[in-house]
PDB file of C-alpha atoms in Angstrom:
ATOM      1  CA  UNK A   1       1.652   0.700  16.610  1.00 54.00           C
ATOM      2  CA  UNK A   2       2.747  -2.665  15.708  1.00 62.00           C
ATOM      3  CA  UNK A   3      -0.640  -4.276  14.547  1.00 61.00           C
ATOM      4  CA  UNK A   4      -1.536  -8.011  14.845  1.00 70.00           C
ATOM      5  CA  UNK A   5      -4.576  -9.051  12.834  1.00 92.00           C
ATOM      6  CA  UNK A   6      -5.147 -10.838   9.629  1.00 97.00           C
ATOM      7  CA  UNK A   7      -6.340  -9.104   6.269  1.00 98.00           C
ATOM      8  CA  UNK A   8      -9.674 -11.911   4.975  1.00 98.00           C
ATOM      9  CA  UNK A   9     -10.235 -12.380   1.799  1.00 98.00           C
ATOM     10  CA  UNK A  10     -13.698 -14.255   1.530  1.00 98.00           C
ATOM     11  CA  UNK A  11     -15.180 -15.187  -1.804  1.00 97.00           C
ATOM     12  CA  UNK A  12     -13.854 -12.309  -3.583  1.00 97.00           C
ATOM     13  CA  UNK A  13     -15.690 -12.685  -7.074  1.00 97.00           C
ATOM     14  CA  UNK A  14     -15.237 -10.162  -9.358  1.00 96.00           C
ATOM     15  CA  UNK A  15     -16.933  -9.945 -13.153  1.00 95.00           C
ATOM     16  CA  UNK A  16     -17.977  -7.570 -16.156  1.00 94.00           C
ATOM     17  CA  UNK A  17     -20.458  -7.585 -18.718  1.00 92.00           C
ATOM     18  CA  UNK A  18     -20.507 -11.926 -16.633  1.00 90.00           C
ATOM     19  CA  UNK A  19     -17.214 -12.487 -17.884  1.00 93.00           C
ATOM     20  CA  UNK A  20     -15.437 -13.354 -14.434  1.00 93.00           C
ATOM     21  CA  UNK A  21     -12.461 -11.399 -14.342  1.00 93.00           C
ATOM     22  CA  UNK A  22     -10.378 -12.435 -10.375  1.00 94.00           C
ATOM     23  CA  UNK A  23     -11.743 -15.161  -7.831  1.00 95.00           C
ATOM     24  CA  UNK A  24      -9.603 -15.629  -4.975  1.00 94.00           C
ATOM     25  CA  UNK A  25     -10.248 -17.173  -0.921  1.00 96.00           C
ATOM     26  CA  UNK A  26      -7.428 -15.782   0.921  1.00 97.00           C
ATOM     27  CA  UNK A  27      -5.906 -14.685   4.634  1.00 97.00           C
ATOM     28  CA  UNK A  28      -2.789 -12.435   4.399  1.00 98.00           C
ATOM     29  CA  UNK A  29      -1.329 -12.525   8.106  1.00 97.00           C
ATOM     30  CA  UNK A  30      -0.552  -9.751  10.263  1.00 96.00           C
ATOM     31  CA  UNK A  31       3.155  -8.312   8.357  1.00 96.00           C
ATOM     32  CA  UNK A  32       2.766 -10.944   5.069  1.00 97.00           C
ATOM     33  CA  UNK A  33       3.044  -9.732   2.140  1.00 97.00           C
ATOM     34  CA  UNK A  34       0.681 -11.366  -0.441  1.00 98.00           C
ATOM     35  CA  UNK A  35       1.418 -10.770  -4.418  1.00 97.00           C
ATOM     36  CA  UNK A  36      -1.095 -11.133  -7.207  1.00 96.00           C
ATOM     37  CA  UNK A  37       0.569 -11.126 -10.441  1.00 95.00           C
ATOM     38  CA  UNK A  38      -1.230 -11.413 -13.890  1.00 88.00           C
ATOM     39  CA  UNK A  39      -0.805  -9.248 -17.048  1.00 85.00           C
ATOM     40  CA  UNK A  40      -3.053  -6.359 -18.350  1.00 83.00           C
ATOM     41  CA  UNK A  41      -6.607  -6.842 -18.431  1.00 83.00           C
ATOM     42  CA  UNK A  42      -6.371  -9.750 -15.637  1.00 87.00           C
ATOM     43  CA  UNK A  43      -8.643  -7.648 -12.965  1.00 91.00           C
ATOM     44  CA  UNK A  44      -5.696  -6.650 -10.415  1.00 93.00           C
ATOM     45  CA  UNK A  45      -6.065  -3.017 -10.054  1.00 92.00           C
ATOM     46  CA  UNK A  46     -10.332  -4.250  -9.990  1.00 95.00           C
ATOM     47  CA  UNK A  47      -9.477  -5.918  -7.294  1.00 96.00           C
ATOM     48  CA  UNK A  48      -7.514  -3.169  -5.389  1.00 97.00           C
ATOM     49  CA  UNK A  49     -10.488  -0.939  -5.701  1.00 96.00           C
ATOM     50  CA  UNK A  50     -12.978  -3.531  -4.656  1.00 97.00           C
ATOM     51  CA  UNK A  51     -10.759  -3.835  -1.291  1.00 98.00           C
ATOM     52  CA  UNK A  52     -10.443  -0.428  -1.206  1.00 97.00           C
ATOM     53  CA  UNK A  53     -13.529   0.325  -1.215  1.00 97.00           C
ATOM     54  CA  UNK A  54     -13.706   2.672  -4.781  1.00 95.00           C
ATOM     55  CA  UNK A  55     -14.695  -0.371  -7.279  1.00 96.00           C
ATOM     56  CA  UNK A  56     -16.537   1.150 -10.258  1.00 95.00           C
ATOM     57  CA  UNK A  57     -20.513  -0.068 -10.201  1.00 94.00           C
ATOM     58  CA  UNK A  58     -20.063  -0.823 -13.793  1.00 95.00           C
ATOM     59  CA  UNK A  59     -17.884  -4.150 -12.015  1.00 96.00           C
ATOM     60  CA  UNK A  60     -19.882  -7.304 -10.270  1.00 96.00           C
ATOM     61  CA  UNK A  61     -18.427  -7.759  -6.661  1.00 96.00           C
ATOM     62  CA  UNK A  62     -19.262 -10.831  -4.370  1.00 97.00           C
ATOM     63  CA  UNK A  63     -17.395 -11.892  -1.118  1.00 98.00           C
ATOM     64  CA  UNK A  64     -16.330 -10.459   2.168  1.00 98.00           C
ATOM     65  CA  UNK A  65     -13.428  -7.960   2.789  1.00 98.00           C
ATOM     66  CA  UNK A  66     -12.461  -8.704   6.767  1.00 98.00           C
ATOM     67  CA  UNK A  67      -9.660  -6.162   8.742  1.00 97.00           C
ATOM     68  CA  UNK A  68      -9.814  -6.175  12.314  1.00 94.00           C
ATOM     69  CA  UNK A  69     -12.291  -8.241  12.511  1.00 93.00           C
ATOM     70  CA  UNK A  70     -15.188  -6.532  11.066  1.00 96.00           C
ATOM     71  CA  UNK A  71     -16.683  -6.660   7.923  1.00 98.00           C
ATOM     72  CA  UNK A  72     -15.423  -3.853   6.269  1.00 98.00           C
ATOM     73  CA  UNK A  73     -17.016  -4.798   2.892  1.00 97.00           C
ATOM     74  CA  UNK A  74     -20.236  -2.164   2.693  1.00 95.00           C
ATOM     75  CA  UNK A  75     -17.670   1.090   4.642  1.00 97.00           C
ATOM     76  CA  UNK A  76     -16.573   3.732   2.754  1.00 96.00           C
ATOM     77  CA  UNK A  77     -12.826   3.981   1.425  1.00 95.00           C
ATOM     78  CA  UNK A  78     -12.243   6.887   4.283  1.00 93.00           C
ATOM     79  CA  UNK A  79     -13.481   4.172   7.281  1.00 95.00           C
ATOM     80  CA  UNK A  80     -11.749   0.923   6.385  1.00 96.00           C
ATOM     81  CA  UNK A  81      -8.181   1.750   7.308  1.00 95.00           C
ATOM     82  CA  UNK A  82      -6.642   1.211   4.292  1.00 97.00           C
ATOM     83  CA  UNK A  83      -3.382   2.466   3.073  1.00 96.00           C
ATOM     84  CA  UNK A  84      -2.438   2.707  -0.218  1.00 96.00           C
ATOM     85  CA  UNK A  85       1.185   2.503  -2.521  1.00 95.00           C
ATOM     86  CA  UNK A  86       1.085   3.682  -6.095  1.00 92.00           C
ATOM     87  CA  UNK A  87       2.856   3.723  -8.798  1.00 89.00           C
ATOM     88  CA  UNK A  88       3.357   7.081  -8.664  1.00 91.00           C
ATOM     89  CA  UNK A  89       4.169   8.725  -4.842  1.00 93.00           C
ATOM     90  CA  UNK A  90       1.639  11.226  -5.330  1.00 93.00           C
ATOM     91  CA  UNK A  91       3.043  14.034  -2.812  1.00 95.00           C
ATOM     92  CA  UNK A  92       1.399  17.659  -2.190  1.00 96.00           C
ATOM     93  CA  UNK A  93       3.656  19.350  -4.661  1.00 95.00           C
ATOM     94  CA  UNK A  94       1.955  22.700  -2.447  1.00 96.00           C
ATOM     95  CA  UNK A  95       3.145  20.787   1.235  1.00 97.00           C
ATOM     96  CA  UNK A  96       6.886  19.932   2.079  1.00 97.00           C
ATOM     97  CA  UNK A  97       7.639  16.878   2.907  1.00 98.00           C
ATOM     98  CA  UNK A  98       7.389  17.344   6.683  1.00 97.00           C
ATOM     99  CA  UNK A  99       3.720  18.661   5.402  1.00 97.00           C
ATOM    100  CA  UNK A 100       3.093  15.675   3.278  1.00 97.00           C
ATOM    101  CA  UNK A 101       3.923  13.292   5.964  1.00 97.00           C
ATOM    102  CA  UNK A 102       2.122  15.412   8.711  1.00 95.00           C
ATOM    103  CA  UNK A 103      -1.306  15.209   6.442  1.00 91.00           C
ATOM    104  CA  UNK A 104      -1.832  11.938   7.160  1.00 84.00           C
ATOM    105  CA  UNK A 105      -1.256  11.876  10.572  1.00 91.00           C
ATOM    106  CA  UNK A 106      -3.949  10.928  13.493  1.00 90.00           C
ATOM    107  CA  UNK A 107      -4.685  14.192  15.088  1.00 86.00           C
ATOM    108  CA  UNK A 108      -4.152  12.309  18.668  1.00 88.00           C
ATOM    109  CA  UNK A 109      -0.132  11.848  17.680  1.00 87.00           C
ATOM    110  CA  UNK A 110       1.335  14.702  20.395  1.00 87.00           C
ATOM    111  CA  UNK A 111       5.017  16.361  19.240  1.00 90.00           C
ATOM    112  CA  UNK A 112       4.205  15.506  15.477  1.00 92.00           C
ATOM    113  CA  UNK A 113       7.451  17.599  14.279  1.00 93.00           C
ATOM    114  CA  UNK A 114      10.087  14.802  16.131  1.00 94.00           C
ATOM    115  CA  UNK A 115       7.774  11.907  15.321  1.00 94.00           C
ATOM    116  CA  UNK A 116       8.182  13.579  11.416  1.00 96.00           C
ATOM    117  CA  UNK A 117      12.635  13.902  11.876  1.00 96.00           C
ATOM    118  CA  UNK A 118      12.487  10.467  13.845  1.00 95.00           C
ATOM    119  CA  UNK A 119      10.497   8.666  10.532  1.00 95.00           C
ATOM    120  CA  UNK A 120      13.212  10.620   8.029  1.00 97.00           C
ATOM    121  CA  UNK A 121      16.147   9.673  10.028  1.00 96.00           C
ATOM    122  CA  UNK A 122      14.784   5.925   9.640  1.00 92.00           C
ATOM    123  CA  UNK A 123      14.576   5.922   6.047  1.00 93.00           C
ATOM    124  CA  UNK A 124      18.081   7.610   5.435  1.00 93.00           C
ATOM    125  CA  UNK A 125      16.179  11.056   4.436  1.00 96.00           C
ATOM    126  CA  UNK A 126      17.202  13.351   8.058  1.00 96.00           C
ATOM    127  CA  UNK A 127      16.333  16.550   8.090  1.00 96.00           C
ATOM    128  CA  UNK A 128      14.718  16.411   4.445  1.00 98.00           C
ATOM    129  CA  UNK A 129      11.410  18.180   6.327  1.00 97.00           C
ATOM    130  CA  UNK A 130      11.242  21.605   5.057  1.00 97.00           C
ATOM    131  CA  UNK A 131      12.616  20.364   1.314  1.00 97.00           C
ATOM    132  CA  UNK A 132       9.859  20.694  -1.704  1.00 98.00           C
ATOM    133  CA  UNK A 133       9.439  17.176  -2.283  1.00 97.00           C
ATOM    134  CA  UNK A 134       9.836  17.761  -6.449  1.00 96.00           C
ATOM    135  CA  UNK A 135      13.376  18.576  -5.447  1.00 97.00           C
ATOM    136  CA  UNK A 136      13.930  14.828  -4.081  1.00 96.00           C
ATOM    137  CA  UNK A 137      15.119  11.602  -6.345  1.00 93.00           C
ATOM    138  CA  UNK A 138      12.591   9.284  -7.786  1.00 92.00           C
ATOM    139  CA  UNK A 139      13.839   6.822  -4.441  1.00 92.00           C
ATOM    140  CA  UNK A 140      12.961   9.780  -2.369  1.00 94.00           C
ATOM    141  CA  UNK A 141       9.917  10.521  -3.348  1.00 95.00           C
ATOM    142  CA  UNK A 142       8.976   6.285  -2.595  1.00 94.00           C
ATOM    143  CA  UNK A 143      10.054   6.490   0.567  1.00 93.00           C
ATOM    144  CA  UNK A 144       8.453  10.477   1.574  1.00 96.00           C
ATOM    145  CA  UNK A 145       4.618   8.753   0.094  1.00 95.00           C
ATOM    146  CA  UNK A 146       5.502   4.924   2.391  1.00 94.00           C
ATOM    147  CA  UNK A 147       6.227   7.508   5.400  1.00 96.00           C
ATOM    148  CA  UNK A 148       2.963   9.275   4.867  1.00 95.00           C
ATOM    149  CA  UNK A 149       1.396   6.243   3.756  1.00 95.00           C
ATOM    150  CA  UNK A 150       3.023   4.225   7.806  1.00 94.00           C
ATOM    151  CA  UNK A 151       2.867   7.703   9.952  1.00 95.00           C
ATOM    152  CA  UNK A 152      -1.476   7.255   9.243  1.00 94.00           C
ATOM    153  CA  UNK A 153      -1.386   3.988  10.950  1.00 94.00           C
ATOM    154  CA  UNK A 154      -3.202   1.861   8.284  1.00 96.00           C
ATOM    155  CA  UNK A 155      -4.824  -1.387   8.922  1.00 96.00           C
ATOM    156  CA  UNK A 156      -3.426  -2.612   5.941  1.00 97.00           C
ATOM    157  CA  UNK A 157      -1.224  -1.770   3.082  1.00 98.00           C
ATOM    158  CA  UNK A 158      -2.255  -2.348  -0.652  1.00 98.00           C
ATOM    159  CA  UNK A 159       0.101  -1.490  -3.050  1.00 97.00           C
ATOM    160  CA  UNK A 160       0.059  -1.054  -6.769  1.00 95.00           C
ATOM    161  CA  UNK A 161       3.443  -1.732  -8.387  1.00 92.00           C
ATOM    162  CA  UNK A 162       5.152   0.704  -6.885  1.00 92.00           C
ATOM    163  CA  UNK A 163       8.885   0.604  -7.232  1.00 91.00           C
ATOM    164  CA  UNK A 164       7.916   0.499 -11.445  1.00 88.00           C
ATOM    165  CA  UNK A 165       8.390   3.944 -12.416  1.00 86.00           C
ATOM    166  CA  UNK A 166      12.351   3.855 -10.594  1.00 88.00           C
ATOM    167  CA  UNK A 167      15.520   2.942 -11.975  1.00 87.00           C
ATOM    168  CA  UNK A 168      16.590  -0.680 -11.801  1.00 84.00           C
ATOM    169  CA  UNK A 169      19.600  -0.056  -9.435  1.00 83.00           C
ATOM    170  CA  UNK A 170      17.200   1.140  -7.055  1.00 88.00           C
ATOM    171  CA  UNK A 171      13.729  -1.107  -7.255  1.00 91.00           C
ATOM    172  CA  UNK A 172      15.887  -3.660  -5.351  1.00 90.00           C
ATOM    173  CA  UNK A 173      17.039  -1.413  -2.421  1.00 91.00           C
ATOM    174  CA  UNK A 174      13.203   0.166  -2.316  1.00 92.00           C
ATOM    175  CA  UNK A 175      11.702  -2.902  -2.461  1.00 94.00           C
ATOM    176  CA  UNK A 176      13.758  -4.210   0.587  1.00 93.00           C
ATOM    177  CA  UNK A 177      13.059  -0.793   2.657  1.00 93.00           C
ATOM    178  CA  UNK A 178       9.473  -0.795   2.010  1.00 94.00           C
ATOM    179  CA  UNK A 179       8.928  -4.192   2.823  1.00 96.00           C
ATOM    180  CA  UNK A 180      11.085  -4.509   5.778  1.00 95.00           C
ATOM    181  CA  UNK A 181       8.988  -1.167   7.233  1.00 94.00           C
ATOM    182  CA  UNK A 182       5.647  -3.217   6.439  1.00 96.00           C
ATOM    183  CA  UNK A 183       6.375  -6.448   7.636  1.00 95.00           C
ATOM    184  CA  UNK A 184       8.037  -4.335  11.382  1.00 94.00           C
ATOM    185  CA  UNK A 185       4.975  -2.963  11.703  1.00 94.00           C
ATOM    186  CA  UNK A 186       3.238  -6.098  11.085  1.00 96.00           C
ATOM    187  CA  UNK A 187       0.961  -4.993   8.087  1.00 97.00           C
ATOM    188  CA  UNK A 188      -0.900  -7.649   6.315  1.00 98.00           C
ATOM    189  CA  UNK A 189      -0.615  -6.514   2.039  1.00 98.00           C
ATOM    190  CA  UNK A 190      -1.354  -7.019  -0.337  1.00 98.00           C
ATOM    191  CA  UNK A 191       0.811  -6.352  -4.044  1.00 98.00           C
ATOM    192  CA  UNK A 192       0.399  -6.627  -7.796  1.00 95.00           C
ATOM    193  CA  UNK A 193       2.907  -6.399  -9.621  1.00 93.00           C
ATOM    194  CA  UNK A 194       3.989  -7.855 -13.680  1.00 89.00           C
ATOM    195  CA  UNK A 195       7.857  -7.861 -11.898  1.00 91.00           C
ATOM    196  CA  UNK A 196       8.301 -11.416 -10.854  1.00 92.00           C
ATOM    197  CA  UNK A 197      11.526  -9.843  -9.271  1.00 93.00           C
ATOM    198  CA  UNK A 198       9.188  -8.070  -6.683  1.00 94.00           C
ATOM    199  CA  UNK A 199       7.392 -11.231  -5.839  1.00 94.00           C
ATOM    200  CA  UNK A 200      10.785 -12.864  -4.651  1.00 94.00           C
ATOM    201  CA  UNK A 201      11.652  -9.340  -2.889  1.00 94.00           C
ATOM    202  CA  UNK A 202       8.117  -9.494  -0.979  1.00 95.00           C
ATOM    203  CA  UNK A 203       8.928 -12.994   0.245  1.00 94.00           C
ATOM    204  CA  UNK A 204       5.759 -14.546   0.823  1.00 95.00           C
ATOM    205  CA  UNK A 205       2.969 -15.999  -1.595  1.00 96.00           C
ATOM    206  CA  UNK A 206       2.241 -15.640  -4.748  1.00 97.00           C
ATOM    207  CA  UNK A 207      -1.832 -15.874  -7.016  1.00 95.00           C
ATOM    208  CA  UNK A 208      -1.535 -15.516 -10.422  1.00 94.00           C
ATOM    209  CA  UNK A 209      -4.338 -14.400 -12.278  1.00 89.00           C
ATOM    210  CA  UNK A 210      -5.297 -14.587 -16.105  1.00 76.00           C
TER     211      UNK A 210
END
């Protein structure tokens, strides 16, 4: 399901103990990836937490987050419609690959088995549904995490250094796959990273913190 709405970050200011960490004003268009770079402690993960809805109350936050044309700043995390992709794929070890993909799918989706098999085939993992996630390589696990996110039909995506633990030779291939799928789905996405090659492959604007 292709989306056509931006993720709007309106006059965001994050501070801790009176010290400003992040000041940001941005509009991320459908299918666009905004990359936020900066050293450790610059506030990258804090920014993601604020947008996603699980910011530690120790931080002072100002500004508004808009998605689907509505202010989601005060909504609980589960009601915001935001998908997350982390450094670790965080696949459920007690579920098969198909079980992981089925987990986040909206209840209204019919013929889930066919939809899952189609999604696996689209990323070169046809027939992997019954597999145990522990038997997959790092690159394969990242692909499954991406599919699980997409099948949950989010309205925007946050990427927290999702390529940092992949072998260097795999990173470019997996990055291209992830960014191509996000663009194809028309999802506004925000990537935080230390890696300049991540930013280059994302192909969108870059903001440096600190």
